[in-house]
Amino acid sequence: MGIKKLRLICLLIVLFISILIAYSAYTIWSFSQEDQLVHSDAAIVLGAAVWGDQPSPVFRERINHSISLYKNGYVKKVIFTGGKGSENDYTEAEVAKDYAIENGIEEKDILIETRSRITEENLIYAYDIALFNKLKTFTIVSDPLHMKRAIFIAKDIGMQAYSSPTPSTQYKSFKSQAPFLFREVFLYIGYICSSPFRNSHI
């Protein structure tokens, strides 16, 4: 293979990757602005860090949004997700449950899963619990830039899922949004590329 041909191939590869990254970033950003506000059986709140027995500011705003959806009649149940960051920590889901009860959600309307450590596990384990409880439609709650990947995964595992990003996200400045967006682009592309090689979740 000649040098010119090799350079052309390399250029085309770089161009393709650049377009893929740019397009993914655009779709993630665009989708982050959508709130598919519908009535559903349950809100699934994706886990985030906890500080001792309290939710971190990021997680607190996700929980607050699910409380608003519940109190306004958009969801009947709330499923909190998230395991432990380390062995001695409280689980994210348990912290979220306690906070939600203190802020007006009936304990009987809360379900939790405490095993997950990543977004895909959040949704898979929550779906297992939902199916056991005969819940069929879901409102996914997280930060806006997280929603594109979360909804893609949810639908990939068979959920009838809708996006409702928290309007009070902690990621408001360019300084905080830029690394979040970069991370989501990387994870979104990685998930799409790995999908054909992944066994069915159900």
PDB file of N, CA, C and O in Angstrom, residues 157-199:
ATOM      1  N   ILE A 157     -33.039  -2.396  26.830  1.00  0.00           N
ATOM      2  CA  ILE A 157     -33.365  -3.547  27.673  1.00  0.00           C
ATOM      3  C   ILE A 157     -34.867  -3.819  27.729  1.00  0.00           C
ATOM      4  O   ILE A 157     -35.303  -4.709  28.451  1.00  0.00           O
ATOM      5  N   GLY A 158     -35.637  -3.057  26.950  1.00  0.00           N
ATOM      6  CA  GLY A 158     -37.048  -3.367  26.785  1.00  0.00           C
ATOM      7  C   GLY A 158     -38.029  -2.488  27.527  1.00  0.00           C
ATOM      8  O   GLY A 158     -39.233  -2.779  27.546  1.00  0.00           O
ATOM      9  N   MET A 159     -37.569  -1.417  28.132  1.00  0.00           N
ATOM     10  CA  MET A 159     -38.470  -0.538  28.871  1.00  0.00           C
ATOM     11  C   MET A 159     -39.272   0.371  27.946  1.00  0.00           C
ATOM     12  O   MET A 159     -38.763   0.816  26.930  1.00  0.00           O
ATOM     13  N   GLN A 160     -40.496   0.674  28.355  1.00  0.00           N
ATOM     14  CA  GLN A 160     -41.240   1.790  27.775  1.00  0.00           C
ATOM     15  C   GLN A 160     -40.899   2.992  28.643  1.00  0.00           C
ATOM     16  O   GLN A 160     -41.485   3.201  29.707  1.00  0.00           O
ATOM     17  N   ALA A 161     -39.920   3.756  28.198  1.00  0.00           N
ATOM     18  CA  ALA A 161     -39.310   4.766  29.064  1.00  0.00           C
ATOM     19  C   ALA A 161     -39.398   6.156  28.453  1.00  0.00           C
ATOM     20  O   ALA A 161     -39.327   6.327  27.235  1.00  0.00           O
ATOM     21  N   TYR A 162     -39.519   7.142  29.340  1.00  0.00           N
ATOM     22  CA  TYR A 162     -39.606   8.542  28.945  1.00  0.00           C
ATOM     23  C   TYR A 162     -38.589   9.353  29.750  1.00  0.00           C
ATOM     24  O   TYR A 162     -38.266   9.025  30.886  1.00  0.00           O
ATOM     25  N   SER A 163     -38.129  10.425  29.154  1.00  0.00           N
ATOM     26  CA  SER A 163     -37.091  11.248  29.759  1.00  0.00           C
ATOM     27  C   SER A 163     -37.681  12.417  30.538  1.00  0.00           C
ATOM     28  O   SER A 163     -38.539  13.137  30.038  1.00  0.00           O
ATOM     29  N   SER A 164     -37.210  12.599  31.781  1.00  0.00           N
ATOM     30  CA  SER A 164     -37.588  13.789  32.549  1.00  0.00           C
ATOM     31  C   SER A 164     -36.372  14.243  33.359  1.00  0.00           C
ATOM     32  O   SER A 164     -36.203  13.865  34.522  1.00  0.00           O
ATOM     33  N   PRO A 165     -35.508  15.047  32.736  1.00  0.00           N
ATOM     34  CA  PRO A 165     -34.301  15.509  33.425  1.00  0.00           C
ATOM     35  C   PRO A 165     -34.636  16.481  34.545  1.00  0.00           C
ATOM     36  O   PRO A 165     -35.607  17.229  34.459  1.00  0.00           O
ATOM     37  N   THR A 166     -33.830  16.446  35.588  1.00  0.00           N
ATOM     38  CA  THR A 166     -34.062  17.377  36.684  1.00  0.00           C
ATOM     39  C   THR A 166     -33.817  18.814  36.224  1.00  0.00           C
ATOM     40  O   THR A 166     -32.769  19.111  35.648  1.00  0.00           O
ATOM     41  N   PRO A 167     -34.766  19.713  36.467  1.00  0.00           N
ATOM     42  CA  PRO A 167     -34.592  21.104  36.036  1.00  0.00           C
ATOM     43  C   PRO A 167     -33.637  21.874  36.938  1.00  0.00           C
ATOM     44  O   PRO A 167     -33.193  22.970  36.588  1.00  0.00           O
ATOM     45  N   SER A 168     -33.316  21.302  38.094  1.00  0.00           N
ATOM     46  CA  SER A 168     -32.443  21.993  39.047  1.00  0.00           C
ATOM     47  C   SER A 168     -31.069  21.332  39.110  1.00  0.00           C
ATOM     48  O   SER A 168     -30.459  21.253  40.167  1.00  0.00           O
ATOM     49  N   THR A 169     -30.597  20.854  37.960  1.00  0.00           N
ATOM     50  CA  THR A 169     -29.297  20.195  37.904  1.00  0.00           C
ATOM     51  C   THR A 169     -28.188  21.071  38.473  1.00  0.00           C
ATOM     52  O   THR A 169     -28.218  22.298  38.340  1.00  0.00           O
ATOM     53  N   GLN A 170     -27.203  20.430  39.073  1.00  0.00           N
ATOM     54  CA  GLN A 170     -26.042  21.151  39.582  1.00  0.00           C
ATOM     55  C   GLN A 170     -25.060  21.494  38.460  1.00  0.00           C
ATOM     56  O   GLN A 170     -24.151  22.298  38.649  1.00  0.00           O
ATOM     57  N   TYR A 171     -25.259  20.873  37.279  1.00  0.00           N
ATOM     58  CA  TYR A 171     -24.348  21.101  36.151  1.00  0.00           C
ATOM     59  C   TYR A 171     -24.908  22.225  35.278  1.00  0.00           C
ATOM     60  O   TYR A 171     -25.575  21.981  34.276  1.00  0.00           O
ATOM     61  N   LYS A 172     -24.633  23.466  35.665  1.00  0.00           N
ATOM     62  CA  LYS A 172     -25.187  24.623  34.970  1.00  0.00           C
ATOM     63  C   LYS A 172     -24.137  25.454  34.239  1.00  0.00           C
ATOM     64  O   LYS A 172     -24.415  26.018  33.186  1.00  0.00           O
ATOM     65  N   SER A 173     -22.961  25.540  34.783  1.00  0.00           N
ATOM     66  CA  SER A 173     -21.912  26.350  34.167  1.00  0.00           C
ATOM     67  C   SER A 173     -21.191  25.561  33.087  1.00  0.00           C
ATOM     68  O   SER A 173     -21.194  24.322  33.092  1.00  0.00           O
ATOM     69  N   PHE A 174     -20.555  26.273  32.170  1.00  0.00           N
ATOM     70  CA  PHE A 174     -19.780  25.603  31.123  1.00  0.00           C
ATOM     71  C   PHE A 174     -18.670  24.762  31.738  1.00  0.00           C
ATOM     72  O   PHE A 174     -18.364  23.662  31.263  1.00  0.00           O
ATOM     73  N   LYS A 175     -18.074  25.265  32.809  1.00  0.00           N
ATOM     74  CA  LYS A 175     -16.970  24.567  33.475  1.00  0.00           C
ATOM     75  C   LYS A 175     -17.406  23.204  33.995  1.00  0.00           C
ATOM     76  O   LYS A 175     -16.636  22.239  33.967  1.00  0.00           O
ATOM     77  N   SER A 176     -18.641  23.100  34.481  1.00  0.00           N
ATOM     78  CA  SER A 176     -19.138  21.821  34.992  1.00  0.00           C
ATOM     79  C   SER A 176     -19.756  20.966  33.891  1.00  0.00           C
ATOM     80  O   SER A 176     -19.686  19.733  33.935  1.00  0.00           O
ATOM     81  N   GLN A 177     -20.356  21.604  32.892  1.00  0.00           N
ATOM     82  CA  GLN A 177     -21.018  20.849  31.830  1.00  0.00           C
ATOM     83  C   GLN A 177     -20.034  20.208  30.857  1.00  0.00           C
ATOM     84  O   GLN A 177     -20.281  19.098  30.368  1.00  0.00           O
ATOM     85  N   ALA A 178     -18.939  20.904  30.553  1.00  0.00           N
ATOM     86  CA  ALA A 178     -18.001  20.417  29.533  1.00  0.00           C
ATOM     87  C   ALA A 178     -17.447  19.029  29.860  1.00  0.00           C
ATOM     88  O   ALA A 178     -17.505  18.122  29.010  1.00  0.00           O
ATOM     89  N   PRO A 179     -16.904  18.795  31.071  1.00  0.00           N
ATOM     90  CA  PRO A 179     -16.402  17.442  31.358  1.00  0.00           C
ATOM     91  C   PRO A 179     -17.509  16.398  31.408  1.00  0.00           C
ATOM     92  O   PRO A 179     -17.297  15.249  31.024  1.00  0.00           O
ATOM     93  N   PHE A 180     -18.712  16.800  31.883  1.00  0.00           N
ATOM     94  CA  PHE A 180     -19.844  15.883  31.914  1.00  0.00           C
ATOM     95  C   PHE A 180     -20.208  15.474  30.487  1.00  0.00           C
ATOM     96  O   PHE A 180     -20.406  14.285  30.195  1.00  0.00           O
ATOM     97  N   LEU A 181     -20.282  16.441  29.585  1.00  0.00           N
ATOM     98  CA  LEU A 181     -20.620  16.158  28.195  1.00  0.00           C
ATOM     99  C   LEU A 181     -19.562  15.277  27.545  1.00  0.00           C
ATOM    100  O   LEU A 181     -19.895  14.311  26.841  1.00  0.00           O
ATOM    101  N   PHE A 182     -18.298  15.577  27.772  1.00  0.00           N
ATOM    102  CA  PHE A 182     -17.216  14.772  27.199  1.00  0.00           C
ATOM    103  C   PHE A 182     -17.317  13.328  27.684  1.00  0.00           C
ATOM    104  O   PHE A 182     -17.191  12.380  26.896  1.00  0.00           O
ATOM    105  N   ARG A 183     -17.572  13.166  28.973  1.00  0.00           N
ATOM    106  CA  ARG A 183     -17.699  11.813  29.537  1.00  0.00           C
ATOM    107  C   ARG A 183     -18.887  11.080  28.927  1.00  0.00           C
ATOM    108  O   ARG A 183     -18.792   9.890  28.577  1.00  0.00           O
ATOM    109  N   GLU A 184     -20.012  11.773  28.768  1.00  0.00           N
ATOM    110  CA  GLU A 184     -21.200  11.142  28.211  1.00  0.00           C
ATOM    111  C   GLU A 184     -20.999  10.752  26.743  1.00  0.00           C
ATOM    112  O   GLU A 184     -21.485   9.711  26.301  1.00  0.00           O
ATOM    113  N   VAL A 185     -20.304  11.583  25.988  1.00  0.00           N
ATOM    114  CA  VAL A 185     -20.009  11.249  24.587  1.00  0.00           C
ATOM    115  C   VAL A 185     -19.201   9.952  24.531  1.00  0.00           C
ATOM    116  O   VAL A 185     -19.518   9.037  23.757  1.00  0.00           O
ATOM    117  N   PHE A 186     -18.178   9.867  25.347  1.00  0.00           N
ATOM    118  CA  PHE A 186     -17.320   8.679  25.383  1.00  0.00           C
ATOM    119  C   PHE A 186     -18.127   7.434  25.764  1.00  0.00           C
ATOM    120  O   PHE A 186     -18.043   6.387  25.107  1.00  0.00           O
ATOM    121  N   LEU A 187     -18.951   7.537  26.821  1.00  0.00           N
ATOM    122  CA  LEU A 187     -19.720   6.387  27.295  1.00  0.00           C
ATOM    123  C   LEU A 187     -20.851   6.015  26.333  1.00  0.00           C
ATOM    124  O   LEU A 187     -21.160   4.839  26.144  1.00  0.00           O
ATOM    125  N   TYR A 188     -21.465   7.025  25.731  1.00  0.00           N
ATOM    126  CA  TYR A 188     -22.546   6.785  24.779  1.00  0.00           C
ATOM    127  C   TYR A 188     -22.040   6.034  23.552  1.00  0.00           C
ATOM    128  O   TYR A 188     -22.616   5.026  23.138  1.00  0.00           O
ATOM    129  N   ILE A 189     -20.948   6.510  22.988  1.00  0.00           N
ATOM    130  CA  ILE A 189     -20.362   5.836  21.825  1.00  0.00           C
ATOM    131  C   ILE A 189     -19.898   4.428  22.206  1.00  0.00           C
ATOM    132  O   ILE A 189     -20.104   3.472  21.467  1.00  0.00           O
ATOM    133  N   GLY A 190     -19.297   4.311  23.388  1.00  0.00           N
ATOM    134  CA  GLY A 190     -18.838   3.005  23.847  1.00  0.00           C
ATOM    135  C   GLY A 190     -19.985   2.019  23.996  1.00  0.00           C
ATOM    136  O   GLY A 190     -19.863   0.848  23.603  1.00  0.00           O
ATOM    137  N   TYR A 191     -21.108   2.483  24.516  1.00  0.00           N
ATOM    138  CA  TYR A 191     -22.252   1.588  24.688  1.00  0.00           C
ATOM    139  C   TYR A 191     -22.807   1.155  23.339  1.00  0.00           C
ATOM    140  O   TYR A 191     -23.103  -0.022  23.122  1.00  0.00           O
ATOM    141  N   ILE A 192     -22.949   2.107  22.423  1.00  0.00           N
ATOM    142  CA  ILE A 192     -23.474   1.784  21.095  1.00  0.00           C
ATOM    143  C   ILE A 192     -22.567   0.782  20.385  1.00  0.00           C
ATOM    144  O   ILE A 192     -23.034  -0.194  19.787  1.00  0.00           O
ATOM    145  N   CYS A 193     -21.267   1.004  20.452  1.00  0.00           N
ATOM    146  CA  CYS A 193     -20.317   0.127  19.763  1.00  0.00           C
ATOM    147  C   CYS A 193     -20.286  -1.274  20.364  1.00  0.00           C
ATOM    148  O   CYS A 193     -20.037  -2.253  19.661  1.00  0.00           O
ATOM    149  N   SER A 194     -20.556  -1.370  21.672  1.00  0.00           N
ATOM    150  CA  SER A 194     -20.499  -2.680  22.325  1.00  0.00           C
ATOM    151  C   SER A 194     -21.823  -3.430  22.259  1.00  0.00           C
ATOM    152  O   SER A 194     -21.867  -4.634  22.538  1.00  0.00           O
ATOM    153  N   SER A 195     -22.898  -2.749  21.878  1.00  0.00           N
ATOM    154  CA  SER A 195     -24.229  -3.368  21.873  1.00  0.00           C
ATOM    155  C   SER A 195     -24.318  -4.659  21.061  1.00  0.00           C
ATOM    156  O   SER A 195     -24.917  -5.628  21.515  1.00  0.00           O
ATOM    157  N   PRO A 196     -23.743  -4.730  19.845  1.00  0.00           N
ATOM    158  CA  PRO A 196     -23.877  -5.963  19.067  1.00  0.00           C
ATOM    159  C   PRO A 196     -23.217  -7.172  19.717  1.00  0.00           C
ATOM    160  O   PRO A 196     -23.534  -8.313  19.383  1.00  0.00           O
ATOM    161  N   PHE A 197     -22.284  -6.927  20.652  1.00  0.00           N
ATOM    162  CA  PHE A 197     -21.542  -8.026  21.272  1.00  0.00           C
ATOM    163  C   PHE A 197     -22.072  -8.368  22.660  1.00  0.00           C
ATOM    164  O   PHE A 197     -21.529  -9.222  23.338  1.00  0.00           O
ATOM    165  N   ARG A 198     -23.146  -7.667  23.080  1.00  0.00           N
ATOM    166  CA  ARG A 198     -23.670  -7.863  24.424  1.00  0.00           C
ATOM    167  C   ARG A 198     -24.832  -8.832  24.370  1.00  0.00           C
ATOM    168  O   ARG A 198     -25.701  -8.739  23.526  1.00  0.00           O
ATOM    169  N   ASN A 199     -24.860  -9.764  25.336  1.00  0.00           N
ATOM    170  CA  ASN A 199     -25.993 -10.685  25.428  1.00  0.00           C
ATOM    171  C   ASN A 199     -27.231  -9.944  25.885  1.00  0.00           C
ATOM    172  O   ASN A 199     -27.157  -8.890  26.522  1.00  0.00           O
TER     173      ASN A 199
END
